[in-house]
């Protein structure tokens, strides 16, 4: 899958990028049999490791390239669990700690941990228009992600996801607006 995205920034300006995504299974991460979601953007690659059981998605962690060389490995403890089967108006809250360690970097980097509490709410279905088209019945989700340590912060965002394909159409977060410009899925253009 290839997604062409544009970020519109609050103070003006924009940033275009292409994200290439490949899903493969089975893979292994931290002793778990998982699905590997590989993404490539701006010359750097990363993998997210998940399990899917019905409408529940469990995110065990990720690996990513470090710009100076080497790899970062992030492990979620406990693994982050999200349910896409919530009814409109329902929400769920989950607390977890992400610990990141580094290997192969030119200069040693100390491992670090961040504690999160994430609340996500399924707002319902609505029509969303992005440069890629007008998508009817997109799934609208709101997120509130609180970092509880080492330094407290709060991020809120709203996502619109294409019903049926799960492709992110739009993300409003922190004064920026990410929109799907165009893309392909299995070699076919993404259309409403």
mmCIF file of C-alpha atoms in Angstrom, residues 1 3 23 135 137-139 160-169 180 184-186 188-192:
data_model
loop_
_atom_site.group_PDB
_atom_site.id
_atom_site.type_symbol
_atom_site.label_atom_id
_atom_site.label_comp_id
_atom_site.label_asym_id
_atom_site.label_seq_id
_atom_site.Cartn_x
_atom_site.Cartn_y
_atom_site.Cartn_z
ATOM 1 C CA UNK A 1 0.000 0.000 0.000
ATOM 2 C CA UNK A 3 -0.230 6.584 0.835
ATOM 3 C CA UNK A 23 1.866 -6.237 5.934
ATOM 4 C CA UNK A 135 -15.617 9.139 1.834
ATOM 5 C CA UNK A 137 -19.450 6.624 6.538
ATOM 6 C CA UNK A 138 -15.817 7.083 7.581
ATOM 7 C CA UNK A 139 -15.142 5.913 11.142
ATOM 8 C CA UNK A 160 -11.174 9.515 10.243
ATOM 9 C CA UNK A 161 -10.606 5.999 8.928
ATOM 10 C CA UNK A 162 -12.087 4.517 5.753
ATOM 11 C CA UNK A 163 -14.744 1.963 6.572
ATOM 12 C CA UNK A 164 -13.843 -1.373 5.028
ATOM 13 C CA UNK A 165 -10.170 -0.721 4.241
ATOM 14 C CA UNK A 166 -8.962 0.799 7.527
ATOM 15 C CA UNK A 167 -6.974 3.467 5.671
ATOM 16 C CA UNK A 168 -6.400 6.685 7.595
ATOM 17 C CA UNK A 169 -8.048 9.531 5.688
ATOM 18 C CA UNK A 180 -4.803 11.622 2.296
ATOM 19 C CA UNK A 184 -2.851 2.665 -3.905
ATOM 20 C CA UNK A 185 -3.936 -0.536 -2.201
ATOM 21 C CA UNK A 186 -2.899 -3.813 -3.861
ATOM 22 C CA UNK A 188 -5.379 -0.126 -7.307
ATOM 23 C CA UNK A 189 -6.077 3.564 -6.669
ATOM 24 C CA UNK A 190 -7.715 4.359 -3.331
ATOM 25 C CA UNK A 191 -11.126 5.852 -4.100
ATOM 26 C CA UNK A 192 -14.302 6.473 -2.095
#
